[in-house]
Tab-separated table of C-alpha atoms and ligand atoms in Angstrom:
chain	number	residue	atom	x	y	z
V	2	MET	CA	-8.889	27.045	18.290
V	3	LEU	CA	-10.044	28.786	21.520
V	4	ILE	CA	-9.309	32.543	21.440
V	5	LYS	CA	-10.307	31.774	17.250
V	6	ARG	CA	-13.891	32.494	15.064
V	7	PRO	CA	-14.276	30.281	12.637
V	8	SER	CA	-13.036	31.590	9.134
V	9	ASP	CA	-14.056	31.011	5.756
V	10	ILE	CA	-11.236	33.022	4.103
V	11	PRO	CA	-8.913	31.615	1.612
V	12	PRO	CA	-6.055	31.234	2.891
V	13	SER	CA	-4.822	32.810	-0.514
V	14	GLU	CA	-6.509	36.086	0.330
V	15	ILE	CA	-5.285	36.552	3.808
V	16	THR	CA	-1.680	35.235	3.323
V	17	PRO	CA	0.194	38.692	3.203
V	18	ARG	CA	2.016	38.923	0.458
V	19	GLU	CA	5.404	39.322	2.198
V	20	LEU	CA	5.304	35.221	3.666
V	21	PHE	CA	4.652	33.697	0.657
V	22	ASP	CA	7.726	36.278	-0.503
V	23	ASN	CA	9.844	35.016	2.708
V	24	ARG	CA	8.772	31.397	2.081
V	25	ARG	CA	10.352	31.535	-1.373
V	26	ARG	CA	12.999	33.247	-0.502
V	27	PHE	CA	13.733	30.556	2.531
V	28	ILE	CA	13.321	27.601	-0.011
V	29	ARG	CA	15.572	29.107	-3.039
V	30	ASP	CA	18.004	29.420	0.383
V	31	ALA	CA	17.480	26.055	1.428
V	32	GLY	CA	19.289	24.751	-2.455
V	33	LEU	CA	15.497	23.469	-2.954
V	34	LEU	CA	14.252	23.104	-6.467
V	35	THR	CA	10.506	24.161	-6.050
V	36	VAL	CA	7.183	23.058	-4.135
V	37	ALA	CA	5.151	25.519	-5.569
V	38	GLY	CA	3.200	21.903	-7.092
V	39	LEU	CA	3.328	18.505	-7.293
V	40	THR	CA	5.832	19.038	-10.411
V	41	GLY	CA	8.405	19.571	-7.948
V	42	LEU	CA	8.649	16.066	-6.534
V	43	GLY	CA	11.617	14.041	-7.402
V	44	GLY	CA	14.827	14.728	-8.639
V	45	LEU	CA	16.055	16.770	-5.286
V	46	ASN	CA	19.534	15.815	-4.470
V	47	ALA	CA	19.088	13.986	-1.333
V	48	ASN	CA	22.772	15.344	0.212
V	49	ALA	CA	21.937	18.835	-0.656
V	50	PHE	CA	20.370	19.440	3.197
V	51	ALA	CA	20.272	16.927	5.571
V	52	ALA	CA	16.147	15.939	6.470
V	53	THR	CA	15.530	19.787	4.601
V	54	SER	CA	11.352	20.167	4.318
V	55	GLY	CA	10.587	19.510	0.402
V	56	GLN	CA	13.153	17.028	0.194
V	57	SER	CA	12.629	14.140	-1.672
V	58	LEU	CA	11.772	11.067	0.824
V	59	GLY	CA	12.488	8.757	-1.941
V	60	PRO	CA	10.034	5.635	-2.900
V	61	LEU	CA	6.929	5.143	-1.192
V	62	LEU	CA	4.150	2.154	-0.278
V	63	ALA	CA	0.740	2.628	-1.247
V	64	SER	CA	-1.491	2.670	1.238
V	65	PRO	CA	-5.007	0.952	1.012
V	66	PHE	CA	-6.008	3.228	3.928
V	67	SER	CA	-6.055	6.497	1.319
V	68	THR	CA	-8.932	8.324	0.366
V	69	ASP	CA	-9.786	8.719	-3.421
V	70	GLU	CA	-10.714	12.561	-2.611
V	71	GLU	CA	-9.356	15.431	-4.801
V	72	GLN	CA	-6.039	16.607	-2.672
V	73	THR	CA	-5.796	19.965	-1.218
V	74	ASP	CA	-3.015	22.093	-2.700
V	75	LEU	CA	0.160	21.841	-0.841
V	76	LYS	CA	0.436	25.788	-1.189
V	77	SER	CA	-2.500	25.898	1.325
V	78	VAL	CA	-1.595	22.902	3.242
V	79	THR	CA	1.692	24.485	4.238
V	80	SER	CA	0.471	28.215	4.539
V	81	TYR	CA	-2.760	27.721	6.737
V	82	ASN	CA	-1.351	25.852	9.527
V	83	ASN	CA	-2.341	25.767	13.696
V	84	PHE	CA	0.954	25.382	15.568
V	85	TYR	CA	0.321	27.352	18.469
V	86	GLU	CA	3.858	27.646	19.920
V	87	PHE	CA	4.873	29.739	16.571
V	88	GLY	CA	2.119	31.961	16.602
V	89	THR	CA	-1.461	31.703	17.046
V	90	ASP	CA	-2.680	33.488	13.185
V	91	LYS	CA	-2.682	30.408	10.340
V	92	THR	CA	0.206	31.775	8.668
V	93	ASP	CA	2.202	32.944	11.616
V	94	PRO	CA	3.641	28.952	11.647
V	95	LEU	CA	5.138	29.025	8.076
V	96	ALA	CA	6.362	32.542	9.279
V	97	ASN	CA	8.769	31.454	12.519
V	98	ALA	CA	8.802	27.419	12.352
V	99	HIS	CA	11.768	27.882	10.439
V	100	LYS	CA	13.567	28.940	13.415
V	101	MET	CA	13.210	25.336	14.740
V	102	GLN	CA	16.162	22.901	14.166
V	103	VAL	CA	15.512	19.301	13.878
V	104	ARG	CA	18.491	17.617	13.435
V	105	PRO	CA	19.945	16.426	15.930
V	106	TRP	CA	16.302	15.202	16.827
V	107	THR	CA	15.331	12.062	19.400
V	108	VAL	CA	12.331	10.844	20.094
V	109	SER	CA	11.699	8.765	23.894
V	110	VAL	CA	9.502	6.404	23.716
V	111	GLU	CA	9.328	5.548	27.804
V	112	GLY	CA	6.694	4.487	30.616
V	113	LEU	CA	5.209	1.722	31.151
V	114	ALA	CA	7.455	-0.475	28.698
V	115	GLY	CA	9.348	-3.545	28.777
V	116	LYS	CA	12.354	-1.924	26.613
V	117	PRO	CA	11.630	1.603	26.663
V	118	ARG	CA	14.249	3.417	24.226
V	119	THR	CA	15.389	7.109	22.644
V	120	PHE	CA	15.217	7.085	19.465
V	121	ASP	CA	17.219	9.142	17.058
V	122	ILE	CA	14.639	10.124	14.295
V	123	ASP	CA	17.058	8.975	11.459
V	124	ASP	CA	16.609	5.729	13.278
V	125	LEU	CA	12.979	6.176	13.740
V	126	ILE	CA	12.251	6.844	10.070
V	127	LYS	CA	13.767	3.614	9.545
V	128	LEU	CA	11.582	1.489	11.814
V	129	ALA	CA	9.325	0.526	8.707
V	130	PRO	CA	9.000	1.217	5.067
V	131	LEU	CA	7.404	4.974	4.324
V	132	GLU	CA	3.921	4.952	2.919
V	133	GLU	CA	1.604	7.707	1.413
V	134	ARG	CA	-1.742	7.559	2.840
V	135	ILE	CA	-4.083	10.217	1.981
V	136	TYR	CA	-6.017	11.081	4.815
V	137	ARG	CA	-8.694	13.809	5.818
V	138	LEU	CA	-7.752	16.020	8.525
V	139	ARG	CA	-10.786	18.313	9.981
V	140	CYS	CA	-9.767	20.886	12.058
V	141	VAL	CA	-12.025	22.281	15.168
V	142	GLU	CA	-12.413	25.594	13.241
V	143	ALA	CA	-14.820	23.581	10.568
V	144	TRP	CA	-12.068	23.159	7.858
V	145	SER	CA	-10.496	19.817	6.292
V	146	MET	CA	-8.233	19.128	4.301
V	147	VAL	CA	-7.161	16.173	2.098
V	148	VAL	CA	-3.426	15.447	2.611
V	149	PRO	CA	-0.900	12.691	1.280
V	150	TRP	CA	1.199	12.314	4.706
V	151	VAL	CA	4.053	10.198	4.513
V	152	GLY	CA	4.663	7.952	7.527
V	153	PHE	CA	4.461	4.168	9.061
V	154	PRO	CA	1.778	3.296	11.929
V	155	LEU	CA	2.193	4.544	15.255
V	156	ALA	CA	1.821	0.990	16.159
V	157	ALA	CA	5.292	-0.378	14.704
V	158	LEU	CA	6.992	2.284	16.908
V	159	LEU	CA	4.650	0.959	20.046
V	160	LYS	CA	6.048	-2.701	19.306
V	161	GLU	CA	9.597	-2.021	19.200
V	162	VAL	CA	9.561	-0.873	23.290
V	163	ASP	CA	7.101	-4.001	24.038
V	164	PRO	CA	4.234	-1.749	26.211
V	165	LEU	CA	3.359	-3.481	29.329
V	166	GLY	CA	-0.166	-4.673	30.226
V	167	SER	CA	-0.620	-1.937	32.371
V	168	ALA	CA	-0.143	0.450	29.758
V	169	LYS	CA	-3.621	1.736	29.500
V	170	TYR	CA	-3.034	5.167	27.256
V	171	VAL	CA	-0.517	7.016	25.286
V	172	GLU	CA	0.822	10.779	26.232
V	173	PHE	CA	2.808	12.588	23.850
V	174	VAL	CA	4.731	15.762	24.094
V	175	THR	CA	5.947	18.514	21.780
V	176	HIS	CA	9.244	19.988	21.409
V	177	TYR	CA	8.943	23.226	23.676
V	178	ASP	CA	12.032	25.691	23.326
V	179	PRO	CA	11.064	29.428	24.530
V	180	GLU	CA	13.965	31.149	23.169
V	181	ILE	CA	11.786	30.380	19.393
V	182	MET	CA	8.468	29.437	20.522
V	183	LEU	CA	5.659	31.566	22.095
V	184	ARG	CA	6.158	32.509	25.933
V	185	ARG	CA	2.259	33.769	26.106
V	186	PRO	CA	0.495	30.859	28.390
V	187	VAL	CA	-2.142	30.173	25.352
V	188	ILE	CA	-1.741	26.884	26.404
V	189	ASP	CA	0.299	25.359	29.107
V	190	TRP	CA	3.780	24.460	27.550
V	191	PRO	CA	4.662	21.953	26.028
V	192	TYR	CA	1.422	21.032	24.055
V	193	THR	CA	0.652	17.356	24.813
V	194	GLU	CA	-1.729	14.807	23.478
V	195	GLY	CA	-2.847	11.524	24.752
V	196	LEU	CA	-5.034	8.403	22.965
V	197	ARG	CA	-6.197	5.128	24.196
V	198	MET	CA	-3.847	2.431	23.986
V	199	ASP	CA	-6.632	0.955	21.319
V	200	GLU	CA	-6.832	3.907	19.244
V	201	ALA	CA	-2.759	4.111	19.360
V	202	MET	CA	-2.493	0.830	17.831
V	203	HIS	CA	-5.229	1.067	15.541
V	204	PRO	CA	-3.548	0.923	11.730
V	205	LEU	CA	-5.071	4.708	10.613
V	206	THR	CA	-3.049	6.160	13.568
V	207	LEU	CA	0.001	7.414	11.713
V	208	LEU	CA	3.464	8.686	12.514
V	209	SER	CA	4.057	11.274	10.030
V	210	PHE	CA	7.721	12.526	8.235
V	211	GLY	CA	6.540	14.215	5.012
V	212	LEU	CA	3.646	14.916	2.844
V	213	TYR	CA	3.767	15.055	-0.925
V	214	GLY	CA	6.054	12.815	-1.004
V	215	GLU	CA	8.465	15.182	0.921
V	216	VAL	CA	10.062	15.605	3.973
V	217	LEU	CA	7.839	17.389	6.842
V	218	PRO	CA	8.177	21.197	6.303
V	219	ASN	CA	8.497	22.976	10.256
V	220	GLN	CA	5.006	24.719	10.152
V	221	ASN	CA	3.195	21.185	9.118
V	222	GLY	CA	5.536	19.051	12.846
V	223	ALA	CA	8.879	18.528	11.889
V	224	PRO	CA	10.475	16.562	12.056
V	225	VAL	CA	7.988	13.511	13.256
V	226	ARG	CA	4.245	14.487	14.108
V	227	LEU	CA	1.216	12.066	14.685
V	228	VAL	CA	-2.135	11.907	12.082
V	229	VAL	CA	-5.342	10.886	13.729
V	230	PRO	CA	-8.032	11.018	10.918
V	231	TRP	CA	-10.765	10.305	12.442
V	232	LYS	CA	-10.201	12.837	15.486
V	233	TYR	CA	-10.138	16.914	15.515
V	234	GLY	CA	-6.835	18.098	14.080
V	235	PHE	CA	-5.457	19.382	17.410
V	236	LYS	CA	-5.296	15.571	18.154
V	237	SER	CA	-2.573	15.120	15.444
V	238	ILE	CA	0.262	16.905	17.614
V	239	LYS	CA	3.151	18.259	16.067
V	240	SER	CA	7.214	17.807	16.518
V	241	LEU	CA	6.818	14.991	19.160
V	242	VAL	CA	9.900	14.394	21.258
V	243	THR	CA	8.349	12.109	23.963
V	244	ILE	CA	5.910	9.423	23.864
V	245	ARG	CA	5.122	8.079	27.156
V	246	LEU	CA	3.046	5.002	28.004
V	247	VAL	CA	0.913	5.687	31.224
V	248	GLU	CA	-2.280	4.132	32.991
V	249	ASN	CA	-4.365	6.788	33.373
V	250	GLU	CA	-5.766	9.018	31.111
V	251	PRO	CA	-2.835	11.957	30.058
V	252	ALA	CA	-3.957	15.441	30.663
V	253	THR	CA	-4.388	17.078	26.953
V	254	ALA	CA	-3.379	20.731	25.959
V	255	TRP	CA	-7.029	21.837	24.666
V	256	ASN	CA	-8.576	19.756	27.565
V	257	LYS	CA	-6.230	21.950	30.177
V	258	ALA	CA	-7.393	24.980	28.393
V	259	ALA	CA	-11.020	24.546	27.950
V	260	PRO	CA	-12.281	21.337	29.203
V	261	GLN	CA	-15.717	22.445	28.334
V	262	GLU	CA	-14.815	22.953	24.751
V	263	TYR	CA	-12.444	20.175	24.088
V	264	GLY	CA	-12.287	16.556	25.461
V	265	PHE	CA	-10.136	13.354	25.842
V	266	TYR	CA	-11.991	11.659	22.734
V	267	SER	CA	-12.096	14.432	20.278
V	268	ASN	CA	-13.444	12.438	17.511
V	269	VAL	CA	-15.177	14.156	14.782
V	270	ASN	CA	-19.021	14.291	15.628
V	271	PRO	CA	-21.126	16.360	13.698
V	272	GLU	CA	-24.007	15.522	16.746
V	273	VAL	CA	-22.141	16.576	19.253
V	274	SER	CA	-21.511	21.172	18.571
V	275	HIS	CA	-18.989	23.225	19.726
V	276	PRO	CA	-19.933	25.002	22.579
V	277	ARG	CA	-19.617	28.120	20.531
V	278	TRP	CA	-20.184	26.530	17.083
V	279	SER	CA	-21.881	23.973	15.610
V	280	GLN	CA	-19.649	20.974	14.177
V	281	ALA	CA	-22.504	19.665	11.689
V	282	THR	CA	-20.496	21.067	8.076
V	283	GLU	CA	-17.099	22.314	7.304
V	284	ARG	CA	-15.491	24.198	4.528
V	285	ARG	CA	-12.976	21.886	2.458
V	286	ILE	CA	-9.756	24.845	1.670
V	287	GLY	CA	-9.947	25.715	-1.665
V	288	GLU	CA	-14.128	25.156	-1.767
V	289	LEU	CA	-16.457	27.763	-1.352
V	290	ARG	CA	-19.499	25.145	-0.609
V	291	ARG	CA	-19.696	23.863	2.679
V	292	ARG	CA	-20.293	20.186	3.337
V	293	PRO	CA	-21.957	17.545	5.733
V	294	THR	CA	-18.938	16.422	8.564
V	295	LEU	CA	-18.902	12.656	8.165
V	296	MET	CA	-19.021	10.939	11.529
V	297	PHE	CA	-15.612	10.093	12.427
V	298	ASN	CA	-14.533	12.027	9.559
V	299	GLY	CA	-15.635	9.553	7.430
V	300	TYR	CA	-13.668	6.713	8.669
V	301	ALA	CA	-16.586	4.892	10.846
V	302	ASP	CA	-16.015	1.936	9.446
V	303	GLN	CA	-12.818	1.237	10.383
V	304	VAL	CA	-12.776	2.732	14.227
V	305	ALA	CA	-16.867	3.172	15.012
V	306	SER	CA	-16.122	-0.143	16.881
V	307	LEU	CA	-13.274	1.364	19.386
V	308	TYR	CA	-16.568	3.564	21.022
V	309	GLN	CA	-19.008	0.611	21.093
V	310	GLY	CA	-21.544	1.160	24.224
V	311	MET	CA	-19.796	4.346	24.990
V	312	ASP	CA	-22.075	7.739	25.098
V	313	LEU	CA	-20.009	9.918	22.719
V	314	LYS	CA	-22.000	13.017	23.813
V	315	LYS	CA	-20.466	12.646	27.038
V	316	HIS	CA	-17.150	11.526	26.006
V	317	TYR	CA	-16.727	14.210	23.667
Z	29	LIG	N1	0.540	20.332	17.838
Z	29	LIG	C1	1.187	21.215	18.262
Z	29	LIG	N2	2.671	21.011	19.166
Z	29	LIG	N3	0.891	22.599	18.497
Z	29	LIG	C2	-0.228	23.139	17.836
Z	29	LIG	O1	-0.965	24.247	18.121
Z	29	LIG	N4	-2.268	22.110	16.437
Z	29	LIG	C3	-3.285	21.595	16.436
Z	29	LIG	C4	-2.382	20.093	15.715
Z	29	LIG	N5	-1.262	20.210	16.018
Z	29	LIG	C5	-1.335	21.973	17.246
Z	29	LIG	C6	-0.512	20.257	16.898
Z	29	LIG	C7	-4.309	21.382	15.313
Z	29	LIG	S1	-5.394	22.686	16.242
Z	29	LIG	C8	-4.475	21.058	14.149
Z	29	LIG	S2	-5.746	21.562	13.283
Z	29	LIG	C9	-3.373	20.759	13.370
Z	29	LIG	O2	-2.237	20.199	14.372
Z	29	LIG	C10	-2.911	21.215	12.142
Z	29	LIG	O3	-1.825	20.793	11.463
Z	29	LIG	P1	-1.553	21.223	10.079
Z	29	LIG	O4	-1.257	22.888	10.488
Z	29	LIG	O5	-0.489	20.707	9.834
Z	29	LIG	O6	-2.674	21.634	8.942
């Protein structure tokens, strides 16, 4: 993000061979079949490794919110990542995120709530039936992916804790463990994000536990992450441990690091340039041509009304 230049190099060309070999070894050691393609889905032994990346999540609901665009291949989605806690190169999360233990894991939903509660991750996953939703993720450096995420609306979790009327925003916090994560203050750890309450309650806002029908790999934000498809990728915060209902707009990691470059709203907007590059076009991973970026990442029909009357050049 901040310190990277946009890259047009396909991940298959930049990922060092040994990383792919390491990954294959990791998958084999975990007793899994294959994640080399969609053909490997299903048939995985559910008890072999509790909540191991690559394990089938079982039957899923198909979501009416899905796009029918061609999906990005699984290998790119799981090997070309931004998870700065594990390094700032796109291949670092795959190489390093396996060090994070994702069980036991709890998520505290706290702040301005009638029934604040700490959820064990496995109880959290059972709150609502898991849906498969094929969403675009548009990252700020001008690349995009189409990913079949698995999860349920964040609203289902927030309703469980009875938000108070004074709760106007939601703050999100990522797990931070300096023993296994970057200590360099690339950003002010822990990584935090925020949404306005109506954005958080919007049915497109997803709490994701998986992708391609399988348990979310660590490098993609296991055991649970946010997916906010109409916003730049950095809003889609990974490996959540705290969700806090608050009255005032929360500070967010990238806004604190570079306020002139990253605002609170971060809606995908081809008309507002990043100070160092245009945001008018993007390259879909796996394609060579650039395509025009769509307002709200193509979700304008669903979300434009949230911002009626706002100057989106000012509230970028
Ligand atoms: N969450 C945390 N905790 N740390 C991060 O560095 N990077 C963000 C977002 N969530 C990030 C994060 C950015 S910039 C992007 S583009 C997406 O994660 C990338 O998600 P992906 O790696 O699953 O494609």
